[in-house]
CSV table of C-alpha atoms and ligand atoms in Angstrom, one decimal:
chain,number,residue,atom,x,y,z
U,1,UNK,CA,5.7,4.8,-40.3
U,2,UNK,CA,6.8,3.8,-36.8
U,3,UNK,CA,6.4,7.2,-33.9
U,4,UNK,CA,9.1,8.3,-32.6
U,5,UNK,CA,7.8,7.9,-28.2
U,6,UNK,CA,7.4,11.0,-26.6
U,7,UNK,CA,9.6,10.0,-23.2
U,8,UNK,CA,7.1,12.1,-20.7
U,9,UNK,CA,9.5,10.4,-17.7
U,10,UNK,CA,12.5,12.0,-19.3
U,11,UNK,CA,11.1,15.0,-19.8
U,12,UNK,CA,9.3,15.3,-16.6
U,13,UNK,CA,13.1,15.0,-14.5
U,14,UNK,CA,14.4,17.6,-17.3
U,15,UNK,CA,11.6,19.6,-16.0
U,16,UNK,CA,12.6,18.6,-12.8
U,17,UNK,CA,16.2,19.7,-13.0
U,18,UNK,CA,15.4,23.0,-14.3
U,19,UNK,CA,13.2,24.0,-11.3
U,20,UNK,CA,15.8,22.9,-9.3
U,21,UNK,CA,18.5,24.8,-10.6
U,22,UNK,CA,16.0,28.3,-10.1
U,23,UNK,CA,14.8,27.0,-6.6
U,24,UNK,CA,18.6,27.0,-5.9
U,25,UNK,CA,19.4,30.6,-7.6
U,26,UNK,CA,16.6,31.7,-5.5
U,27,UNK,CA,17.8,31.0,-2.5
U,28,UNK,CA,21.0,31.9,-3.4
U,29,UNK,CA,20.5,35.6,-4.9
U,30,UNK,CA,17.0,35.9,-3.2
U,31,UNK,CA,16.7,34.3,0.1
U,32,UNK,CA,13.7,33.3,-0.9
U,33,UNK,CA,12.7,29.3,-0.6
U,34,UNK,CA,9.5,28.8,-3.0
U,35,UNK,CA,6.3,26.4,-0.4
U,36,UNK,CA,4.0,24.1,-1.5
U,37,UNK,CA,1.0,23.4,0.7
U,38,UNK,CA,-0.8,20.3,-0.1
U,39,UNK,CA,-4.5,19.8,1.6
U,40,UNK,CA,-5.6,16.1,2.0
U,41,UNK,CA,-9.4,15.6,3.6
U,42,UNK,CA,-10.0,11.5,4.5
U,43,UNK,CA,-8.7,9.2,3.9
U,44,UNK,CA,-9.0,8.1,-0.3
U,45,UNK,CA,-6.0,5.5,-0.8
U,46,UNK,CA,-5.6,7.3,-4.6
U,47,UNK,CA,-5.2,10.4,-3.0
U,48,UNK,CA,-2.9,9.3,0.0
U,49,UNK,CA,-0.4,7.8,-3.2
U,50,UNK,CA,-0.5,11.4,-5.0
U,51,UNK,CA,-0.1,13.4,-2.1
U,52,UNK,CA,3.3,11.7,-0.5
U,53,UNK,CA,4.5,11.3,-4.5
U,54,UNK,CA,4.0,15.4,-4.6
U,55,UNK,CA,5.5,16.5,-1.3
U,56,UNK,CA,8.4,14.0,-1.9
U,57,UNK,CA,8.8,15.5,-5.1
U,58,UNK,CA,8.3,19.3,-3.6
U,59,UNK,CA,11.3,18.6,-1.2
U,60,UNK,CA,14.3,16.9,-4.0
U,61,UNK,CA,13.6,20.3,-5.9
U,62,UNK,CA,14.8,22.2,-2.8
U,63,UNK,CA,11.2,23.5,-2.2
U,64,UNK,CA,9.3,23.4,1.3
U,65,UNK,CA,6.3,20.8,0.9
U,66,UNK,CA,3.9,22.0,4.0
U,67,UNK,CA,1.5,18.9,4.0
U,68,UNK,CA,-2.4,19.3,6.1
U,69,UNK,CA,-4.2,15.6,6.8
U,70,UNK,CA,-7.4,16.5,8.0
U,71,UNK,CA,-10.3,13.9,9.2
U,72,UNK,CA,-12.8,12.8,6.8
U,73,UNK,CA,-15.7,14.6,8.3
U,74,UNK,CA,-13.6,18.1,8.4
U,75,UNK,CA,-16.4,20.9,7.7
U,76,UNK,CA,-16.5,23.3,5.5
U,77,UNK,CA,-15.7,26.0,8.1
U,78,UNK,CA,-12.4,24.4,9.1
U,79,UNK,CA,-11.3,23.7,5.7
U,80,UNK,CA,-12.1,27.0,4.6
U,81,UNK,CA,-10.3,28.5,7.4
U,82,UNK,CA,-7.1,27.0,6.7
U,83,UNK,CA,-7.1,28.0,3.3
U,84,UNK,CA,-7.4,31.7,4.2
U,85,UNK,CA,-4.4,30.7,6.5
U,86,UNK,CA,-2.4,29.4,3.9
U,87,UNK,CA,-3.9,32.5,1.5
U,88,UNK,CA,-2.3,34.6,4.4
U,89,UNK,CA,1.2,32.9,4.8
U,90,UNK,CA,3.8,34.5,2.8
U,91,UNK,CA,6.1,31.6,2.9
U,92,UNK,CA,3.1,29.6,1.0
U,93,UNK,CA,3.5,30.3,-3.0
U,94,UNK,CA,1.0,27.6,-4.1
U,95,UNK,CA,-1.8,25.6,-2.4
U,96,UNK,CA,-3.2,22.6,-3.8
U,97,UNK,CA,-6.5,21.1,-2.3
U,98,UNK,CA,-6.4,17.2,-3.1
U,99,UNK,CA,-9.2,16.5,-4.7
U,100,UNK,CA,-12.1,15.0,-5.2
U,101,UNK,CA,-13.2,15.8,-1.9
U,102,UNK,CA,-15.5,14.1,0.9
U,103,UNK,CA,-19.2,14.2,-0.9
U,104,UNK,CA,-20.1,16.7,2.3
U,105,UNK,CA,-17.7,19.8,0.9
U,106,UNK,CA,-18.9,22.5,-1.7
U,107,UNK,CA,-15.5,21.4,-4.4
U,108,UNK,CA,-16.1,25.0,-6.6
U,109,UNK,CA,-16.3,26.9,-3.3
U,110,UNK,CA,-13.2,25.3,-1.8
U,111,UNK,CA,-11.6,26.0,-4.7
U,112,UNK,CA,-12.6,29.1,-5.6
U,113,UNK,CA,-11.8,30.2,-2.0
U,114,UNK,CA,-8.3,29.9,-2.6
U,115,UNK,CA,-6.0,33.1,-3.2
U,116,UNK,CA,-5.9,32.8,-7.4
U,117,UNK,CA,-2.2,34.1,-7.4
U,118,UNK,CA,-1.9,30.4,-5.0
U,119,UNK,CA,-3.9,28.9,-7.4
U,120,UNK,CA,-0.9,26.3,-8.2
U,121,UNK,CA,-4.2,23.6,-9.6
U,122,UNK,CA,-5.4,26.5,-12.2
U,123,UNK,CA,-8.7,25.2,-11.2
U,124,UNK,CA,-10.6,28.7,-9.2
U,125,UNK,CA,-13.0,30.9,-11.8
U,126,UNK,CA,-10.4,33.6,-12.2
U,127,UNK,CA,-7.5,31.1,-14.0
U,128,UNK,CA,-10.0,29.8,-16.0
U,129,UNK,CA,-11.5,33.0,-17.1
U,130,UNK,CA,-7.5,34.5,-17.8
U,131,UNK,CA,-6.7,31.5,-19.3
U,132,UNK,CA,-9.4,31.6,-21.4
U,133,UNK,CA,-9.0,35.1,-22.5
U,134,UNK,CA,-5.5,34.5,-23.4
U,135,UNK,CA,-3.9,36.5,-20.0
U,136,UNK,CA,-1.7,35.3,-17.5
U,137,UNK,CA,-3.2,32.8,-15.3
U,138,UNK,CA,-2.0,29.8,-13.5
U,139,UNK,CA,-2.3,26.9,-15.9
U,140,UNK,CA,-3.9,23.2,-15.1
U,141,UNK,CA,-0.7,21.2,-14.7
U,142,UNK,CA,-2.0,17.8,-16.9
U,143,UNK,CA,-2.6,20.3,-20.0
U,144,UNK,CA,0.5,22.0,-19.3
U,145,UNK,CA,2.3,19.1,-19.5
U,146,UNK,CA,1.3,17.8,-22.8
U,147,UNK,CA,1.8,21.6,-24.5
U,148,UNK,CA,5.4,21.2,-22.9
U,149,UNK,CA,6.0,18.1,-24.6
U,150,UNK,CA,4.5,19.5,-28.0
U,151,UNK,CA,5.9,22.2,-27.9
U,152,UNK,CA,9.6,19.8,-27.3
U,153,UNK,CA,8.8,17.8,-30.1
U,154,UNK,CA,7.5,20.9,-33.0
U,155,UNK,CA,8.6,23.8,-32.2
U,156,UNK,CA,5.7,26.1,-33.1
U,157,UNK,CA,2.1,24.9,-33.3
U,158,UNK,CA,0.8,27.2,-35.3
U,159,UNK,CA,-1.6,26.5,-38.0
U,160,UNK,CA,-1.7,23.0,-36.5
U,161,UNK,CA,-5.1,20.7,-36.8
U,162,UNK,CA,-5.9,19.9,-33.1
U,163,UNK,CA,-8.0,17.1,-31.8
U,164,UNK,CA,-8.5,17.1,-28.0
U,165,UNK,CA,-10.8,14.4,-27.4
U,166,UNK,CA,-12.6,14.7,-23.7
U,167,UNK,CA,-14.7,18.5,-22.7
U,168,UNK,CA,-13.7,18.2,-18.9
U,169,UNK,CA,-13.1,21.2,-16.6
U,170,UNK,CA,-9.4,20.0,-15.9
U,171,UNK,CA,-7.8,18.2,-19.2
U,172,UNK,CA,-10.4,18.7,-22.1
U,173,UNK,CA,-11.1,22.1,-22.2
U,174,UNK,CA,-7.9,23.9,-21.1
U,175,UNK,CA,-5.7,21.8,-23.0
U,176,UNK,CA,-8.3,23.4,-26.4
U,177,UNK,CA,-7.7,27.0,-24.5
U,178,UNK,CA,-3.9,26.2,-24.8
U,179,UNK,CA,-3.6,25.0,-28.0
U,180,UNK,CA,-5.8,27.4,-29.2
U,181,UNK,CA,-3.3,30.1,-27.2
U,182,UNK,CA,-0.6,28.6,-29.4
U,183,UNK,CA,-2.4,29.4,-33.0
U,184,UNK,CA,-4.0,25.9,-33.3
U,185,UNK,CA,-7.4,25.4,-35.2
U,186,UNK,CA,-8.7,23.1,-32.7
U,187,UNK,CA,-11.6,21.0,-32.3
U,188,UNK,CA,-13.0,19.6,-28.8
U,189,UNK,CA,-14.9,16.0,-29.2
U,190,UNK,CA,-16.7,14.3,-26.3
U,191,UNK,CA,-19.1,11.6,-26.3
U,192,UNK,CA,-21.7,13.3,-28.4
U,193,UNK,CA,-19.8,13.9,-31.5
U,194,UNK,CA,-20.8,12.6,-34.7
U,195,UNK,CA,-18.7,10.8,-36.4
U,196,UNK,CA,-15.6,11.0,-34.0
U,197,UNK,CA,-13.2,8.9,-36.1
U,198,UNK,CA,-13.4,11.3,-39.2
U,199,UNK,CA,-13.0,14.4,-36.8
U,200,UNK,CA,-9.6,12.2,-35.2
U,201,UNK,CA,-8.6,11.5,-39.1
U,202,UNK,CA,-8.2,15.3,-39.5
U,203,UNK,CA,-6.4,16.1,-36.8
U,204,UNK,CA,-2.2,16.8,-36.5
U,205,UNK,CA,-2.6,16.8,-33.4
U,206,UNK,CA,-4.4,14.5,-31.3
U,207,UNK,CA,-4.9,14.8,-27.5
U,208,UNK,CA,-6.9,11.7,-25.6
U,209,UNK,CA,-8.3,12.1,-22.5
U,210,UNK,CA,-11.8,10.2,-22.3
U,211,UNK,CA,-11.2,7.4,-19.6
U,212,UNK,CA,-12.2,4.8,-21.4
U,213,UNK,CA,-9.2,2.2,-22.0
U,214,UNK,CA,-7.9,2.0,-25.8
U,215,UNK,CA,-10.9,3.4,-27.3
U,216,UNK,CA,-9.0,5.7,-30.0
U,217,UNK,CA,-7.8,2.7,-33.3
U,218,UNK,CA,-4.9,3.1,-34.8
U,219,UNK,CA,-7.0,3.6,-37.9
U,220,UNK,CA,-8.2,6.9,-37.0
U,221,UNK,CA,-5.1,8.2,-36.8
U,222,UNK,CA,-3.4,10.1,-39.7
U,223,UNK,CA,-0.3,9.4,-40.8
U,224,UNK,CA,2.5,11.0,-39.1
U,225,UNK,CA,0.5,12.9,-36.2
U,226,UNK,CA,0.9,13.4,-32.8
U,227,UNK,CA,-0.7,11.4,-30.3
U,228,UNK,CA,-0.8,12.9,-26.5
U,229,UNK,CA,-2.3,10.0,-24.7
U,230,UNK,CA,-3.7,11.6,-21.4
U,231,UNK,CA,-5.8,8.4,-20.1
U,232,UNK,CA,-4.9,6.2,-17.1
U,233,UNK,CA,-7.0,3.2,-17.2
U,234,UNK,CA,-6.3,0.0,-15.0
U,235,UNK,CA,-7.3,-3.4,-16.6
U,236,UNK,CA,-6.5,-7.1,-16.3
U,237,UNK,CA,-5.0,-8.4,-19.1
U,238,UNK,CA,-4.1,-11.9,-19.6
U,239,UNK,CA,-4.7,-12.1,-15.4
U,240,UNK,CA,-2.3,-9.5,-14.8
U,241,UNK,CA,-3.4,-5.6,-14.2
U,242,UNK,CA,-2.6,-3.3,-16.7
U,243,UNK,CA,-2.1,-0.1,-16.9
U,244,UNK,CA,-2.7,1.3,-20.8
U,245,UNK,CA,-4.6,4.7,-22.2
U,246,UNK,CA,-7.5,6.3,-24.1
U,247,UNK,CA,-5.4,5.3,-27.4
U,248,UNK,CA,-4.5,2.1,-28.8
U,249,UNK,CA,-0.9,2.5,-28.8
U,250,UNK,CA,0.7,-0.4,-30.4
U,251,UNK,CA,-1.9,0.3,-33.9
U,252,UNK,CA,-1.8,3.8,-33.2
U,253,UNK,CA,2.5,3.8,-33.2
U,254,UNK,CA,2.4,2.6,-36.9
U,255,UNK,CA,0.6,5.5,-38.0
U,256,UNK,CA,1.6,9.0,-36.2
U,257,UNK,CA,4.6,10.4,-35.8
U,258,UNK,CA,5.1,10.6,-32.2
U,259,UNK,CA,3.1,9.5,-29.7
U,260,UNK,CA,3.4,9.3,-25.5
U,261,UNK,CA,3.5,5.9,-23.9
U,262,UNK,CA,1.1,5.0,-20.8
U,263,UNK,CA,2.5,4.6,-18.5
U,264,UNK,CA,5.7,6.9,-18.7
U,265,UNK,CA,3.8,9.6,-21.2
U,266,UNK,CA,1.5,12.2,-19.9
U,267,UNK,CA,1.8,11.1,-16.3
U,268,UNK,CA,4.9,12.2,-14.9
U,269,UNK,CA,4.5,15.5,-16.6
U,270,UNK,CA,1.8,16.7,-13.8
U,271,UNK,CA,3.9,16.7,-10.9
U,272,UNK,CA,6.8,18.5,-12.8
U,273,UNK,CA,3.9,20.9,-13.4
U,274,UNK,CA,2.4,21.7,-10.1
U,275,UNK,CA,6.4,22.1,-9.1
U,276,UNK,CA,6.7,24.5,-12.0
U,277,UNK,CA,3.7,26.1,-11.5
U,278,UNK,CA,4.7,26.3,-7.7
U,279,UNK,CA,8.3,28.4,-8.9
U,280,UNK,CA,6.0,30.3,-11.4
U,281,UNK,CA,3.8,31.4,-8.6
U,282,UNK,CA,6.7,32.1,-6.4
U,283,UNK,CA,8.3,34.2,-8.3
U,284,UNK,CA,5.0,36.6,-9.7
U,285,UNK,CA,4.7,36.5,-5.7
U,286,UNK,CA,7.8,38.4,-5.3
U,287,UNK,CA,7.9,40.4,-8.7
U,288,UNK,CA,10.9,38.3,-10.4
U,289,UNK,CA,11.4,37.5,-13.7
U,290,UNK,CA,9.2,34.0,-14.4
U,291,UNK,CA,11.1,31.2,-15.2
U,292,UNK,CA,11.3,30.1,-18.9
U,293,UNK,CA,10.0,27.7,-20.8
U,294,UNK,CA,7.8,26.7,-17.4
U,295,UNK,CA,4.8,28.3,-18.0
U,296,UNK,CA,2.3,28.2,-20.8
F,301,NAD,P1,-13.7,13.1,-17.3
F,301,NAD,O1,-14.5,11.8,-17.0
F,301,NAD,O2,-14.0,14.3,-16.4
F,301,NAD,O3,-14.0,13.5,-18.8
F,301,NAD,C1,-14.0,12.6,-19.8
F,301,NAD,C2,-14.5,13.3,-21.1
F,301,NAD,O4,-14.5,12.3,-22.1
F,301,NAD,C3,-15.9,13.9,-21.0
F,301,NAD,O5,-15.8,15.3,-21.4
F,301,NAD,C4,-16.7,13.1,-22.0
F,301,NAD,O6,-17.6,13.9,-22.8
F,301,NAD,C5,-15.7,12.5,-22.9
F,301,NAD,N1,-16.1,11.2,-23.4
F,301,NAD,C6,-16.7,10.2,-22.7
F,301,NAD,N2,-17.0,9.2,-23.5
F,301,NAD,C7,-16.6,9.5,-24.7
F,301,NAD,C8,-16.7,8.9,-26.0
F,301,NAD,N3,-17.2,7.7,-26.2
F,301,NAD,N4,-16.2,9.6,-27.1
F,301,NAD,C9,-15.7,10.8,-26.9
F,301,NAD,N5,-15.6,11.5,-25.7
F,301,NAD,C10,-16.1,10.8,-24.7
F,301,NAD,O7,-12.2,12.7,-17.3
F,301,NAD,P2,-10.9,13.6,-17.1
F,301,NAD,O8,-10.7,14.0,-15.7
F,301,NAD,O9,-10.8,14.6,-18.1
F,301,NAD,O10,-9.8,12.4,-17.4
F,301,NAD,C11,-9.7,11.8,-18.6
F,301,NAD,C12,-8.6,10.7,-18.5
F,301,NAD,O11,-7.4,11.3,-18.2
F,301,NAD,C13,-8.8,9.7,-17.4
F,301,NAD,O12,-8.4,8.4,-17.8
F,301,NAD,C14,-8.0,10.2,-16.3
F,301,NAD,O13,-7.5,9.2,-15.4
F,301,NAD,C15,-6.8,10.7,-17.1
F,301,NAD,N6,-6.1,11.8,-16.4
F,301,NAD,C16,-4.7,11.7,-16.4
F,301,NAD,C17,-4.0,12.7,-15.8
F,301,NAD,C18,-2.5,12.5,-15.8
F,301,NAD,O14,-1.8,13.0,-14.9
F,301,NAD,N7,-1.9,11.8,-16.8
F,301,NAD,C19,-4.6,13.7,-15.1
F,301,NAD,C20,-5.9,13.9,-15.2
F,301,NAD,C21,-6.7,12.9,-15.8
């Protein structure tokens, strides 16, 4: 079997388009313009790349992108004070604080001191806990992505045998809490599973997101699944840099059905996302109906 690619960059400007067009009827019918304010602390040269790649991205939808650089050795006070500023600001829908942030700053109590309803990250206590429960929340935009695009490619999920391979607080376990959501029997591995190739040779389903470049054969995959390949991992290759995921795709593509690329899989989906989640969050804000097929 050779997979059909999953085309996350596609998708991502479909999802894109479509906040876009309700951006536009919002202004239009509502007078309402949907903000995004992005908080950057130092200087981390990752970071600086995401954050101009989100409010350039924040501004062709037809949103406001309201961007705050603050010094590296910003204190906790300060930081949390503009937060409760932007909590404050009605013509704020989302906040996102960039993280990881300087060693010096509490990261669960920055978080969690932003408004949940703002919460455009999904990352404070109360998301997690509604998303967990199966209530409305505001959804991690990585996981959201890759449900998106399984959702694109099957329809329903139901009944489905999920693998998410990776137990952290911002891909691992929300992406099991969503396809769990969507009637999945799913199964979380991380590093101390035993046996993680058989658990991987069960699955329908397979989502990747370890960090650890190529790690997941092609031989552990069963024929005709789904392979949602959330790693980013830089490596040199024949003394060039490479970027490739947690999957081995070119073994892995004879055996599933689909699969995502790195790069041009998972990536792009996370901006479309927080852009998403951003209209989402604008809208609840202002007690419209939410936009569909954007949210989990
Ligand atoms: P993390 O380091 O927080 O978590 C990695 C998880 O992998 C851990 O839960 C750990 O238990 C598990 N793990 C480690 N070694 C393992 C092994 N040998 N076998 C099985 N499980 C193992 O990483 P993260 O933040 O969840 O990110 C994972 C990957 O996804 C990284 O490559 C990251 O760059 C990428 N990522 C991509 C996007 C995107 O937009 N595409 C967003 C977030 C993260």
């Amino acid at each position: 079997m050779v997979a059909q690619v999953i085309d996350g960059k596609a998708f991502a400007a479909k999802v894109r388009a479509q906040v876009a067009d309700q951006v536009a009827k919002l202004k239009e019918e509502n007078g309402i313009t949907p903000g995004l304010a992005v908080v950057l602390v130092g200087e981390d040269p990752a970071s600086q790349v995401y954050v101009r790649s989100k409010g350039k991205q924040t501004v062709e939808v037809g949103m406001n992108s309201y961007e705050h650089k603050l010094d590296v050795d910003t204190s906790e006070d300060d930081l949390l004070a503009l937060i409760d500023k932007l909590n404050n600001d009605p013509a704020v829908h989302g906040i996102l604080v960039q993280l990881p942030l300087p060693k010096h700053l509490n990261e669960d109590l920055v978080i969690n001191s932003i408004d949940p309803a703002k919460d455009v990250d999904g990352f404070h206590i109360s998301n997690v806990g509604l998303l967990g429960t199966g209530q409305k929340s505001m959804v991690p935009c990585t996981p959201l992505g890759c449900l998106m695009m399984l959702r694109d490619h099957h329809g329903s999920l139901s009944g489905m045998d999920a693998v998410v391979i990776g137990r952290s607080n911002i891909v691992g376990k929300p992406m099991a809490q969503l396809l769990l959501g969507d009637s999945c029997t799913v199964t979380i591995a991380h590093s101390r599973t035993k046996d993680l190739p058989d658990v991987v040779r069960r699955a329908d389903i397979v989502v990747a997101a370890v960090g650890r470049p190529e790690m997941v054969p092609g031989d552990w995959i069963k024929e005709g699944a789904t392979v949602i390949d959330v790693g980013i991992n830089r490596i040199e290759r024949d003394g060039k840099n490479k970027l490739v995921g947690d999957v081995d795709y070119a073994s892995a593509a004879e055996r599933a059905g689909a699969i995502t690329p790195v790069p041009g899989g998972v990536g792009p989906m996370t901006i479309a996302c927080l852009l998403a989640n951003t209209l989402t969050a604008c809208c609840r804000a202002n007690s419209l109906p939410e936009p569909e097929g954007l949210t989990a």
